[in-house]
mmCIF file with all atom_site columns, C-alpha atoms in Angstrom:
data_model
loop_
_atom_site.group_PDB
_atom_site.id
_atom_site.type_symbol
_atom_site.label_atom_id
_atom_site.label_alt_id
_atom_site.label_comp_id
_atom_site.label_asym_id
_atom_site.label_entity_id
_atom_site.label_seq_id
_atom_site.pdbx_PDB_ins_code
_atom_site.Cartn_x
_atom_site.Cartn_y
_atom_site.Cartn_z
_atom_site.occupancy
_atom_site.B_iso_or_equiv
_atom_site.pdbx_formal_charge
_atom_site.auth_seq_id
_atom_site.auth_comp_id
_atom_site.auth_asym_id
_atom_site.auth_atom_id
_atom_site.pdbx_PDB_model_num
ATOM 1   C CA . GLY A 1 1   ? 30.160 -84.665 0.737   1.00 0.00 ? 98  GLY A CA 1
ATOM 2   C CA . ILE A 1 2   ? 30.948 -85.868 -2.735  1.00 0.00 ? 99  ILE A CA 1
ATOM 3   C CA . GLN A 1 3   ? 33.172 -88.928 -3.085  1.00 0.00 ? 100 GLN A CA 1
ATOM 4   C CA . VAL A 1 4   ? 36.031 -88.620 -5.564  1.00 0.00 ? 101 VAL A CA 1
ATOM 5   C CA . GLU A 1 5   ? 37.945 -91.738 -6.543  1.00 0.00 ? 102 GLU A CA 1
ATOM 6   C CA . GLN A 1 6   ? 41.092 -91.755 -8.608  1.00 0.00 ? 103 GLN A CA 1
ATOM 7   C CA . SER A 1 7   ? 42.775 -94.675 -10.274 1.00 0.00 ? 104 SER A CA 1
ATOM 8   C CA . PRO A 1 8   ? 45.319 -96.060 -10.371 1.00 0.00 ? 105 PRO A CA 1
ATOM 9   C CA . PRO A 1 9   ? 46.772 -94.948 -7.036  1.00 0.00 ? 106 PRO A CA 1
ATOM 10  C CA . ASP A 1 10  ? 50.325 -95.482 -8.286  1.00 0.00 ? 107 ASP A CA 1
ATOM 11  C CA . LEU A 1 11  ? 51.797 -95.621 -11.763 1.00 0.00 ? 108 LEU A CA 1
ATOM 12  C CA . ILE A 1 12  ? 55.370 -96.196 -12.906 1.00 0.00 ? 109 ILE A CA 1
ATOM 13  C CA . LEU A 1 13  ? 56.188 -95.439 -16.530 1.00 0.00 ? 110 LEU A CA 1
ATOM 14  C CA . GLN A 1 14  ? 59.200 -95.559 -18.760 1.00 0.00 ? 111 GLN A CA 1
ATOM 15  C CA . GLU A 1 15  ? 60.006 -92.193 -20.292 1.00 0.00 ? 112 GLU A CA 1
ATOM 16  C CA . GLY A 1 16  ? 58.146 -91.823 -23.571 1.00 0.00 ? 113 GLY A CA 1
ATOM 17  C CA . ALA A 1 17  ? 55.183 -93.985 -22.568 1.00 0.00 ? 114 ALA A CA 1
ATOM 18  C CA . ASN A 1 18  ? 51.554 -92.848 -22.563 1.00 0.00 ? 115 ASN A CA 1
ATOM 19  C CA . SER A 1 19  ? 49.107 -93.100 -19.667 1.00 0.00 ? 116 SER A CA 1
ATOM 20  C CA . THR A 1 20  ? 45.484 -92.531 -18.723 1.00 0.00 ? 117 THR A CA 1
ATOM 21  C CA . LEU A 1 21  ? 44.414 -91.431 -15.255 1.00 0.00 ? 118 LEU A CA 1
ATOM 22  C CA . ARG A 1 22  ? 40.798 -91.731 -14.200 1.00 0.00 ? 119 ARG A CA 1
ATOM 23  C CA . CYS A 1 23  ? 38.606 -89.754 -11.813 1.00 0.00 ? 120 CYS A CA 1
ATOM 24  C CA . ASN A 1 24  ? 35.132 -90.926 -10.788 1.00 0.00 ? 121 ASN A CA 1
ATOM 25  C CA . PHE A 1 25  ? 32.801 -88.787 -8.726  1.00 0.00 ? 122 PHE A CA 1
ATOM 26  C CA . SER A 1 26  ? 29.615 -89.635 -6.912  1.00 0.00 ? 123 SER A CA 1
ATOM 27  C CA . ASP A 1 27  ? 27.292 -86.716 -7.676  1.00 0.00 ? 124 ASP A CA 1
ATOM 28  C CA . SER A 1 28  ? 26.618 -83.826 -10.032 1.00 0.00 ? 125 SER A CA 1
ATOM 29  C CA . VAL A 1 29  ? 29.274 -81.134 -9.871  1.00 0.00 ? 126 VAL A CA 1
ATOM 30  C CA . ASN A 1 30  ? 29.655 -77.517 -10.963 1.00 0.00 ? 127 ASN A CA 1
ATOM 31  C CA . ASN A 1 31  ? 33.146 -77.952 -12.269 1.00 0.00 ? 128 ASN A CA 1
ATOM 32  C CA . LEU A 1 32  ? 36.177 -80.211 -12.272 1.00 0.00 ? 129 LEU A CA 1
ATOM 33  C CA . GLN A 1 33  ? 39.861 -79.381 -12.153 1.00 0.00 ? 130 GLN A CA 1
ATOM 34  C CA . TRP A 1 34  ? 43.000 -81.444 -12.647 1.00 0.00 ? 131 TRP A CA 1
ATOM 35  C CA . PHE A 1 35  ? 46.159 -80.513 -10.764 1.00 0.00 ? 132 PHE A CA 1
ATOM 36  C CA . HIS A 1 36  ? 49.750 -81.708 -10.746 1.00 0.00 ? 133 HIS A CA 1
ATOM 37  C CA . GLN A 1 37  ? 51.528 -81.580 -7.393  1.00 0.00 ? 134 GLN A CA 1
ATOM 38  C CA . ASN A 1 38  ? 55.228 -81.500 -8.095  1.00 0.00 ? 135 ASN A CA 1
ATOM 39  C CA . PRO A 1 39  ? 57.882 -82.962 -5.769  1.00 0.00 ? 136 PRO A CA 1
ATOM 40  C CA . TRP A 1 40  ? 58.228 -79.550 -4.102  1.00 0.00 ? 137 TRP A CA 1
ATOM 41  C CA . GLY A 1 41  ? 54.574 -79.619 -3.091  1.00 0.00 ? 138 GLY A CA 1
ATOM 42  C CA . GLN A 1 42  ? 53.307 -76.987 -5.478  1.00 0.00 ? 139 GLN A CA 1
ATOM 43  C CA . LEU A 1 43  ? 49.810 -77.507 -6.920  1.00 0.00 ? 140 LEU A CA 1
ATOM 44  C CA . ILE A 1 44  ? 49.806 -76.605 -10.580 1.00 0.00 ? 141 ILE A CA 1
ATOM 45  C CA . ASN A 1 45  ? 46.592 -76.121 -12.532 1.00 0.00 ? 142 ASN A CA 1
ATOM 46  C CA . LEU A 1 46  ? 46.361 -78.429 -15.519 1.00 0.00 ? 143 LEU A CA 1
ATOM 47  C CA . PHE A 1 47  ? 42.754 -78.211 -16.655 1.00 0.00 ? 144 PHE A CA 1
ATOM 48  C CA . TYR A 1 48  ? 39.504 -76.583 -15.678 1.00 0.00 ? 145 TYR A CA 1
ATOM 49  C CA . ILE A 1 49  ? 37.105 -78.949 -17.412 1.00 0.00 ? 146 ILE A CA 1
ATOM 50  C CA . PRO A 1 50  ? 33.489 -79.270 -16.228 1.00 0.00 ? 147 PRO A CA 1
ATOM 51  C CA . SER A 1 51  ? 32.662 -81.077 -19.469 1.00 0.00 ? 148 SER A CA 1
ATOM 52  C CA . GLY A 1 52  ? 34.098 -81.872 -22.882 1.00 0.00 ? 149 GLY A CA 1
ATOM 53  C CA . THR A 1 53  ? 37.692 -82.273 -23.986 1.00 0.00 ? 150 THR A CA 1
ATOM 54  C CA . LYS A 1 54  ? 40.690 -79.963 -23.714 1.00 0.00 ? 151 LYS A CA 1
ATOM 55  C CA . GLN A 1 55  ? 44.283 -80.305 -24.835 1.00 0.00 ? 152 GLN A CA 1
ATOM 56  C CA . ASN A 1 56  ? 47.440 -78.598 -23.688 1.00 0.00 ? 153 ASN A CA 1
ATOM 57  C CA . GLY A 1 57  ? 50.609 -79.894 -25.325 1.00 0.00 ? 154 GLY A CA 1
ATOM 58  C CA . ARG A 1 58  ? 51.190 -83.513 -24.328 1.00 0.00 ? 155 ARG A CA 1
ATOM 59  C CA . LEU A 1 59  ? 48.295 -83.449 -21.884 1.00 0.00 ? 156 LEU A CA 1
ATOM 60  C CA . SER A 1 60  ? 44.620 -83.695 -22.594 1.00 0.00 ? 157 SER A CA 1
ATOM 61  C CA . ALA A 1 61  ? 41.526 -84.223 -20.478 1.00 0.00 ? 158 ALA A CA 1
ATOM 62  C CA . THR A 1 62  ? 37.975 -85.353 -21.059 1.00 0.00 ? 159 THR A CA 1
ATOM 63  C CA . THR A 1 63  ? 35.054 -85.008 -18.654 1.00 0.00 ? 160 THR A CA 1
ATOM 64  C CA . VAL A 1 64  ? 31.774 -86.823 -19.183 1.00 0.00 ? 161 VAL A CA 1
ATOM 65  C CA . ALA A 1 65  ? 29.650 -85.106 -16.568 1.00 0.00 ? 162 ALA A CA 1
ATOM 66  C CA . THR A 1 66  ? 26.530 -87.202 -17.230 1.00 0.00 ? 163 THR A CA 1
ATOM 67  C CA . GLU A 1 67  ? 28.505 -90.360 -16.433 1.00 0.00 ? 164 GLU A CA 1
ATOM 68  C CA . ARG A 1 68  ? 30.442 -88.716 -13.591 1.00 0.00 ? 165 ARG A CA 1
ATOM 69  C CA . TYR A 1 69  ? 34.000 -89.340 -14.680 1.00 0.00 ? 166 TYR A CA 1
ATOM 70  C CA . SER A 1 70  ? 36.993 -87.556 -16.098 1.00 0.00 ? 167 SER A CA 1
ATOM 71  C CA . LEU A 1 71  ? 40.146 -88.821 -17.773 1.00 0.00 ? 168 LEU A CA 1
ATOM 72  C CA . LEU A 1 72  ? 43.588 -87.260 -17.951 1.00 0.00 ? 169 LEU A CA 1
ATOM 73  C CA . TYR A 1 73  ? 45.851 -88.410 -20.773 1.00 0.00 ? 170 TYR A CA 1
ATOM 74  C CA . ILE A 1 74  ? 49.599 -87.951 -20.653 1.00 0.00 ? 171 ILE A CA 1
ATOM 75  C CA . SER A 1 75  ? 51.459 -88.739 -23.846 1.00 0.00 ? 172 SER A CA 1
ATOM 76  C CA . SER A 1 76  ? 55.210 -89.179 -24.391 1.00 0.00 ? 173 SER A CA 1
ATOM 77  C CA . SER A 1 77  ? 55.817 -88.893 -20.644 1.00 0.00 ? 174 SER A CA 1
ATOM 78  C CA . GLN A 1 78  ? 58.917 -87.135 -19.329 1.00 0.00 ? 175 GLN A CA 1
ATOM 79  C CA . THR A 1 79  ? 60.665 -87.378 -15.966 1.00 0.00 ? 176 THR A CA 1
ATOM 80  C CA . THR A 1 80  ? 59.348 -83.897 -15.131 1.00 0.00 ? 177 THR A CA 1
ATOM 81  C CA . ASP A 1 81  ? 55.819 -85.316 -15.263 1.00 0.00 ? 178 ASP A CA 1
ATOM 82  C CA . SER A 1 82  ? 56.525 -87.191 -12.030 1.00 0.00 ? 179 SER A CA 1
ATOM 83  C CA . GLY A 1 83  ? 54.459 -86.193 -9.030  1.00 0.00 ? 180 GLY A CA 1
ATOM 84  C CA . VAL A 1 84  ? 50.901 -86.619 -7.837  1.00 0.00 ? 181 VAL A CA 1
ATOM 85  C CA . TYR A 1 85  ? 47.930 -85.857 -10.052 1.00 0.00 ? 182 TYR A CA 1
ATOM 86  C CA . PHE A 1 86  ? 44.758 -84.745 -8.323  1.00 0.00 ? 183 PHE A CA 1
ATOM 87  C CA . CYS A 1 87  ? 41.265 -84.464 -9.596  1.00 0.00 ? 184 CYS A CA 1
ATOM 88  C CA . ALA A 1 88  ? 39.040 -82.021 -7.704  1.00 0.00 ? 185 ALA A CA 1
ATOM 89  C CA . VAL A 1 89  ? 35.323 -81.489 -8.171  1.00 0.00 ? 186 VAL A CA 1
ATOM 90  C CA . GLU A 1 90  ? 33.315 -78.508 -7.089  1.00 0.00 ? 187 GLU A CA 1
ATOM 91  C CA . ALA A 1 91  ? 29.975 -78.677 -5.349  1.00 0.00 ? 188 ALA A CA 1
ATOM 92  C CA . ASN A 1 92  ? 30.069 -75.450 -3.311  1.00 0.00 ? 189 ASN A CA 1
ATOM 93  C CA . ASN A 1 93  ? 33.726 -76.110 -2.576  1.00 0.00 ? 190 ASN A CA 1
ATOM 94  C CA . LEU A 1 94  ? 36.461 -78.304 -4.005  1.00 0.00 ? 191 LEU A CA 1
ATOM 95  C CA . PHE A 1 95  ? 36.544 -81.974 -3.053  1.00 0.00 ? 192 PHE A CA 1
ATOM 96  C CA . PHE A 1 96  ? 39.837 -83.633 -3.889  1.00 0.00 ? 193 PHE A CA 1
ATOM 97  C CA . GLY A 1 97  ? 40.506 -87.222 -4.797  1.00 0.00 ? 194 GLY A CA 1
ATOM 98  C CA . THR A 1 98  ? 43.353 -89.124 -3.163  1.00 0.00 ? 195 THR A CA 1
ATOM 99  C CA . GLY A 1 99  ? 45.524 -88.690 -6.220  1.00 0.00 ? 196 GLY A CA 1
ATOM 100 C CA . THR A 1 100 ? 47.556 -90.816 -8.613  1.00 0.00 ? 197 THR A CA 1
ATOM 101 C CA . ARG A 1 101 ? 51.290 -90.893 -7.871  1.00 0.00 ? 198 ARG A CA 1
ATOM 102 C CA . LEU A 1 102 ? 53.157 -90.999 -11.173 1.00 0.00 ? 199 LEU A CA 1
ATOM 103 C CA . THR A 1 103 ? 56.831 -91.892 -11.414 1.00 0.00 ? 200 THR A CA 1
ATOM 104 C CA . VAL A 1 104 ? 58.488 -91.582 -14.806 1.00 0.00 ? 201 VAL A CA 1
ATOM 105 C CA . ILE A 1 105 ? 61.836 -93.342 -15.042 1.00 0.00 ? 202 ILE A CA 1
ATOM 106 C CA . PRO A 1 106 ? 64.475 -92.518 -17.656 1.00 0.00 ? 203 PRO A CA 1
ATOM 107 C CA . ASP B 2 1   ? 53.590 -68.906 -10.820 1.00 0.00 ? 268 ASP B CA 1
ATOM 108 C CA . SER B 2 2   ? 49.855 -68.837 -10.013 1.00 0.00 ? 269 SER B CA 1
ATOM 109 C CA . GLY B 2 3   ? 49.869 -65.243 -8.745  1.00 0.00 ? 270 GLY B CA 1
ATOM 110 C CA . VAL B 2 4   ? 48.752 -66.333 -5.272  1.00 0.00 ? 271 VAL B CA 1
ATOM 111 C CA . THR B 2 5   ? 51.329 -65.638 -2.582  1.00 0.00 ? 272 THR B CA 1
ATOM 112 C CA . GLN B 2 6   ? 51.613 -67.205 0.844   1.00 0.00 ? 273 GLN B CA 1
ATOM 113 C CA . THR B 2 7   ? 53.876 -66.451 3.768   1.00 0.00 ? 274 THR B CA 1
ATOM 114 C CA . PRO B 2 8   ? 55.745 -67.885 5.475   1.00 0.00 ? 275 PRO B CA 1
ATOM 115 C CA . LYS B 2 9   ? 56.928 -70.857 3.396   1.00 0.00 ? 276 LYS B CA 1
ATOM 116 C CA . HIS B 2 10  ? 57.898 -72.863 6.451   1.00 0.00 ? 277 HIS B CA 1
ATOM 117 C CA . LEU B 2 11  ? 56.912 -72.596 10.084  1.00 0.00 ? 278 LEU B CA 1
ATOM 118 C CA . ILE B 2 12  ? 58.153 -74.664 13.012  1.00 0.00 ? 279 ILE B CA 1
ATOM 119 C CA . THR B 2 13  ? 56.490 -74.173 16.359  1.00 0.00 ? 280 THR B CA 1
ATOM 120 C CA . ALA B 2 14  ? 55.709 -75.994 19.583  1.00 0.00 ? 281 ALA B CA 1
ATOM 121 C CA . THR B 2 15  ? 52.497 -77.552 20.795  1.00 0.00 ? 282 THR B CA 1
ATOM 122 C CA . GLY B 2 16  ? 50.129 -75.112 22.438  1.00 0.00 ? 283 GLY B CA 1
ATOM 123 C CA . GLN B 2 17  ? 51.349 -72.156 20.407  1.00 0.00 ? 284 GLN B CA 1
ATOM 124 C CA . ARG B 2 18  ? 49.439 -69.927 17.981  1.00 0.00 ? 285 ARG B CA 1
ATOM 125 C CA . VAL B 2 19  ? 50.477 -69.043 14.430  1.00 0.00 ? 286 VAL B CA 1
ATOM 126 C CA . THR B 2 20  ? 49.135 -66.890 11.622  1.00 0.00 ? 287 THR B CA 1
ATOM 127 C CA . LEU B 2 21  ? 49.410 -67.800 7.957   1.00 0.00 ? 288 LEU B CA 1
ATOM 128 C CA . ARG B 2 22  ? 48.994 -65.116 5.337   1.00 0.00 ? 289 ARG B CA 1
ATOM 129 C CA . CYS B 2 23  ? 47.689 -65.221 1.785   1.00 0.00 ? 290 CYS B CA 1
ATOM 130 C CA . SER B 2 24  ? 47.400 -62.651 -0.988  1.00 0.00 ? 291 SER B CA 1
ATOM 131 C CA . PRO B 2 25  ? 45.065 -63.638 -3.834  1.00 0.00 ? 292 PRO B CA 1
ATOM 132 C CA . ARG B 2 26  ? 45.652 -63.099 -7.537  1.00 0.00 ? 293 ARG B CA 1
ATOM 133 C CA . SER B 2 27  ? 44.963 -59.581 -8.691  1.00 0.00 ? 294 SER B CA 1
ATOM 134 C CA . GLY B 2 28  ? 41.225 -59.218 -9.328  1.00 0.00 ? 295 GLY B CA 1
ATOM 135 C CA . ASP B 2 29  ? 40.168 -62.354 -7.470  1.00 0.00 ? 296 ASP B CA 1
ATOM 136 C CA . LEU B 2 30  ? 37.549 -61.809 -4.778  1.00 0.00 ? 297 LEU B CA 1
ATOM 137 C CA . SER B 2 31  ? 37.355 -65.287 -3.305  1.00 0.00 ? 298 SER B CA 1
ATOM 138 C CA . VAL B 2 32  ? 39.949 -66.889 -1.045  1.00 0.00 ? 299 VAL B CA 1
ATOM 139 C CA . TYR B 2 33  ? 39.962 -70.503 0.095   1.00 0.00 ? 300 TYR B CA 1
ATOM 140 C CA . TRP B 2 34  ? 42.063 -72.334 2.676   1.00 0.00 ? 301 TRP B CA 1
ATOM 141 C CA . TYR B 2 35  ? 42.963 -76.011 2.411   1.00 0.00 ? 302 TYR B CA 1
ATOM 142 C CA . GLN B 2 36  ? 44.929 -78.392 4.615   1.00 0.00 ? 303 GLN B CA 1
ATOM 143 C CA . GLN B 2 37  ? 46.987 -81.250 3.202   1.00 0.00 ? 304 GLN B CA 1
ATOM 144 C CA . SER B 2 38  ? 48.060 -83.880 5.699   1.00 0.00 ? 305 SER B CA 1
ATOM 145 C CA . LEU B 2 39  ? 49.357 -87.401 5.138   1.00 0.00 ? 306 LEU B CA 1
ATOM 146 C CA . ASP B 2 40  ? 46.367 -89.109 6.711   1.00 0.00 ? 307 ASP B CA 1
ATOM 147 C CA . GLN B 2 41  ? 43.530 -86.785 5.600   1.00 0.00 ? 308 GLN B CA 1
ATOM 148 C CA . GLY B 2 42  ? 44.649 -85.744 2.128   1.00 0.00 ? 309 GLY B CA 1
ATOM 149 C CA . LEU B 2 43  ? 43.639 -82.347 0.763   1.00 0.00 ? 310 LEU B CA 1
ATOM 150 C CA . GLN B 2 44  ? 40.700 -80.910 2.684   1.00 0.00 ? 311 GLN B CA 1
ATOM 151 C CA . PHE B 2 45  ? 38.769 -77.682 2.313   1.00 0.00 ? 312 PHE B CA 1
ATOM 152 C CA . LEU B 2 46  ? 38.773 -75.538 5.457   1.00 0.00 ? 313 LEU B CA 1
ATOM 153 C CA . ILE B 2 47  ? 37.007 -72.257 4.738   1.00 0.00 ? 314 ILE B CA 1
ATOM 154 C CA . GLN B 2 48  ? 36.137 -69.767 1.994   1.00 0.00 ? 315 GLN B CA 1
ATOM 155 C CA . TYR B 2 49  ? 35.831 -65.985 2.020   1.00 0.00 ? 316 TYR B CA 1
ATOM 156 C CA . TYR B 2 50  ? 34.283 -63.879 -0.683  1.00 0.00 ? 317 TYR B CA 1
ATOM 157 C CA . ASN B 2 51  ? 34.897 -60.140 -0.713  1.00 0.00 ? 318 ASN B CA 1
ATOM 158 C CA . GLY B 2 52  ? 35.451 -60.047 3.039   1.00 0.00 ? 319 GLY B CA 1
ATOM 159 C CA . GLU B 2 53  ? 32.575 -62.273 4.078   1.00 0.00 ? 320 GLU B CA 1
ATOM 160 C CA . GLU B 2 54  ? 32.702 -65.908 5.108   1.00 0.00 ? 321 GLU B CA 1
ATOM 161 C CA . ARG B 2 55  ? 31.059 -67.906 2.296   1.00 0.00 ? 322 ARG B CA 1
ATOM 162 C CA . ALA B 2 56  ? 31.517 -71.583 3.189   1.00 0.00 ? 323 ALA B CA 1
ATOM 163 C CA . LYS B 2 57  ? 32.987 -73.718 5.919   1.00 0.00 ? 324 LYS B CA 1
ATOM 164 C CA . GLY B 2 58  ? 34.476 -77.160 5.615   1.00 0.00 ? 325 GLY B CA 1
ATOM 165 C CA . ASN B 2 59  ? 36.389 -79.307 8.053   1.00 0.00 ? 326 ASN B CA 1
ATOM 166 C CA . ILE B 2 60  ? 37.805 -76.427 10.042  1.00 0.00 ? 327 ILE B CA 1
ATOM 167 C CA . LEU B 2 61  ? 38.507 -76.986 13.726  1.00 0.00 ? 328 LEU B CA 1
ATOM 168 C CA . GLU B 2 62  ? 37.202 -74.541 16.329  1.00 0.00 ? 329 GLU B CA 1
ATOM 169 C CA . ARG B 2 63  ? 40.823 -73.762 17.240  1.00 0.00 ? 330 ARG B CA 1
ATOM 170 C CA . PHE B 2 64  ? 41.277 -72.390 13.719  1.00 0.00 ? 331 PHE B CA 1
ATOM 171 C CA . SER B 2 65  ? 39.863 -69.133 12.421  1.00 0.00 ? 332 SER B CA 1
ATOM 172 C CA . ALA B 2 66  ? 40.295 -66.996 9.347   1.00 0.00 ? 333 ALA B CA 1
ATOM 173 C CA . GLN B 2 67  ? 39.432 -63.599 7.979   1.00 0.00 ? 334 GLN B CA 1
ATOM 174 C CA . GLN B 2 68  ? 39.650 -61.654 4.757   1.00 0.00 ? 335 GLN B CA 1
ATOM 175 C CA . PHE B 2 69  ? 40.629 -58.021 4.957   1.00 0.00 ? 336 PHE B CA 1
ATOM 176 C CA . PRO B 2 70  ? 39.398 -55.046 2.868   1.00 0.00 ? 337 PRO B CA 1
ATOM 177 C CA . ASP B 2 71  ? 42.467 -55.334 0.608   1.00 0.00 ? 338 ASP B CA 1
ATOM 178 C CA . LEU B 2 72  ? 41.346 -58.981 0.034   1.00 0.00 ? 339 LEU B CA 1
ATOM 179 C CA . HIS B 2 73  ? 44.339 -60.641 1.631   1.00 0.00 ? 340 HIS B CA 1
ATOM 180 C CA . SER B 2 74  ? 43.464 -63.363 4.097   1.00 0.00 ? 341 SER B CA 1
ATOM 181 C CA . GLU B 2 75  ? 44.917 -64.780 7.284   1.00 0.00 ? 342 GLU B CA 1
ATOM 182 C CA . LEU B 2 76  ? 44.432 -68.202 8.811   1.00 0.00 ? 343 LEU B CA 1
ATOM 183 C CA . ASN B 2 77  ? 44.969 -68.339 12.566  1.00 0.00 ? 344 ASN B CA 1
ATOM 184 C CA . LEU B 2 78  ? 45.779 -71.650 14.193  1.00 0.00 ? 345 LEU B CA 1
ATOM 185 C CA . SER B 2 79  ? 45.799 -71.798 17.983  1.00 0.00 ? 346 SER B CA 1
ATOM 186 C CA . SER B 2 80  ? 46.472 -74.324 20.741  1.00 0.00 ? 347 SER B CA 1
ATOM 187 C CA . LEU B 2 81  ? 48.495 -76.229 18.191  1.00 0.00 ? 348 LEU B CA 1
ATOM 188 C CA . GLU B 2 82  ? 48.739 -80.010 18.380  1.00 0.00 ? 349 GLU B CA 1
ATOM 189 C CA . LEU B 2 83  ? 51.156 -82.423 16.723  1.00 0.00 ? 350 LEU B CA 1
ATOM 190 C CA . GLY B 2 84  ? 48.366 -83.477 14.367  1.00 0.00 ? 351 GLY B CA 1
ATOM 191 C CA . ASP B 2 85  ? 48.103 -79.946 12.972  1.00 0.00 ? 352 ASP B CA 1
ATOM 192 C CA . SER B 2 86  ? 51.396 -80.442 11.167  1.00 0.00 ? 353 SER B CA 1
ATOM 193 C CA . ALA B 2 87  ? 50.503 -80.174 7.491   1.00 0.00 ? 354 ALA B CA 1
ATOM 194 C CA . LEU B 2 88  ? 50.818 -78.177 4.320   1.00 0.00 ? 355 LEU B CA 1
ATOM 195 C CA . TYR B 2 89  ? 48.328 -75.303 4.301   1.00 0.00 ? 356 TYR B CA 1
ATOM 196 C CA . PHE B 2 90  ? 47.282 -73.963 0.931   1.00 0.00 ? 357 PHE B CA 1
ATOM 197 C CA . CYS B 2 91  ? 45.494 -70.807 0.021   1.00 0.00 ? 358 CYS B CA 1
ATOM 198 C CA . ALA B 2 92  ? 43.647 -70.585 -3.297  1.00 0.00 ? 359 ALA B CA 1
ATOM 199 C CA . SER B 2 93  ? 41.825 -67.768 -5.008  1.00 0.00 ? 360 SER B CA 1
ATOM 200 C CA . SER B 2 94  ? 39.211 -67.445 -7.713  1.00 0.00 ? 361 SER B CA 1
ATOM 201 C CA . LEU B 2 95  ? 37.445 -64.639 -9.498  1.00 0.00 ? 362 LEU B CA 1
ATOM 202 C CA . SER B 2 96  ? 34.145 -65.339 -7.828  1.00 0.00 ? 363 SER B CA 1
ATOM 203 C CA . GLY B 2 97  ? 32.585 -67.822 -5.459  1.00 0.00 ? 364 GLY B CA 1
ATOM 204 C CA . ILE B 2 98  ? 31.175 -70.626 -7.550  1.00 0.00 ? 365 ILE B CA 1
ATOM 205 C CA . SER B 2 99  ? 32.214 -72.409 -10.726 1.00 0.00 ? 366 SER B CA 1
ATOM 206 C CA . TYR B 2 100 ? 35.387 -70.483 -11.290 1.00 0.00 ? 367 TYR B CA 1
ATOM 207 C CA . GLU B 2 101 ? 38.828 -71.988 -11.586 1.00 0.00 ? 368 GLU B CA 1
ATOM 208 C CA . GLN B 2 102 ? 40.803 -71.923 -8.343  1.00 0.00 ? 369 GLN B CA 1
ATOM 209 C CA . TYR B 2 103 ? 44.502 -71.082 -8.368  1.00 0.00 ? 370 TYR B CA 1
ATOM 210 C CA . PHE B 2 104 ? 46.693 -72.303 -5.534  1.00 0.00 ? 371 PHE B CA 1
ATOM 211 C CA . GLY B 2 105 ? 49.540 -70.620 -3.714  1.00 0.00 ? 372 GLY B CA 1
ATOM 212 C CA . PRO B 2 106 ? 52.815 -72.425 -2.939  1.00 0.00 ? 373 PRO B CA 1
ATOM 213 C CA . GLY B 2 107 ? 51.633 -73.393 0.544   1.00 0.00 ? 374 GLY B CA 1
ATOM 214 C CA . THR B 2 108 ? 52.930 -72.994 4.079   1.00 0.00 ? 375 THR B CA 1
ATOM 215 C CA . ARG B 2 109 ? 54.485 -76.076 5.613   1.00 0.00 ? 376 ARG B CA 1
ATOM 216 C CA . LEU B 2 110 ? 53.679 -76.116 9.333   1.00 0.00 ? 377 LEU B CA 1
ATOM 217 C CA . THR B 2 111 ? 55.578 -78.412 11.665  1.00 0.00 ? 378 THR B CA 1
ATOM 218 C CA . VAL B 2 112 ? 54.403 -78.661 15.261  1.00 0.00 ? 379 VAL B CA 1
ATOM 219 C CA . THR B 2 113 ? 56.952 -80.213 17.619  1.00 0.00 ? 380 THR B CA 1
#
């Protein structure tokens, strides 16, 4: 199956800081999604972004499909942003990366 | 709230037992997917159903089976449970089978003792 690598694996930020999370994938994909898994385990859809750039409030994402990577930007981070961020790519079914664990401290 | 519901939220059972997890997709979605999240394996795709028919299979053990009913809800059956089956089991749904956004339910946390 497709390999999905996320970096960094762990990230600790001061509240108000900005961050960039990266997702690299090994083959062509039909689509790409970013999820936030909150401390209660819930997987929350952030972006459905097979290519291009999207923005939603303090979050934005860019996928460059030809170069097989996607970036998730978090600006002015808040403690509620803490959790694990997953990138998942679809090639018949969703392949998940191992995630970036983000901790935002007040 | 994604619109995907899963029951039960938590399940504790003993080795060797059999359990059934239930999922109702978002209104209008025809495709249902099952995923397993364990500490050592991460999030893994198990199986997909589309409008009642099995569409794709992933890393699903032979002890596990699933089905999608005419009302589009789905059940995942896990039998001869082992300690290593303890995990969070997610159901997701999408409008169709390929290249549509998947929405995840809250998950069922299974603990096998």
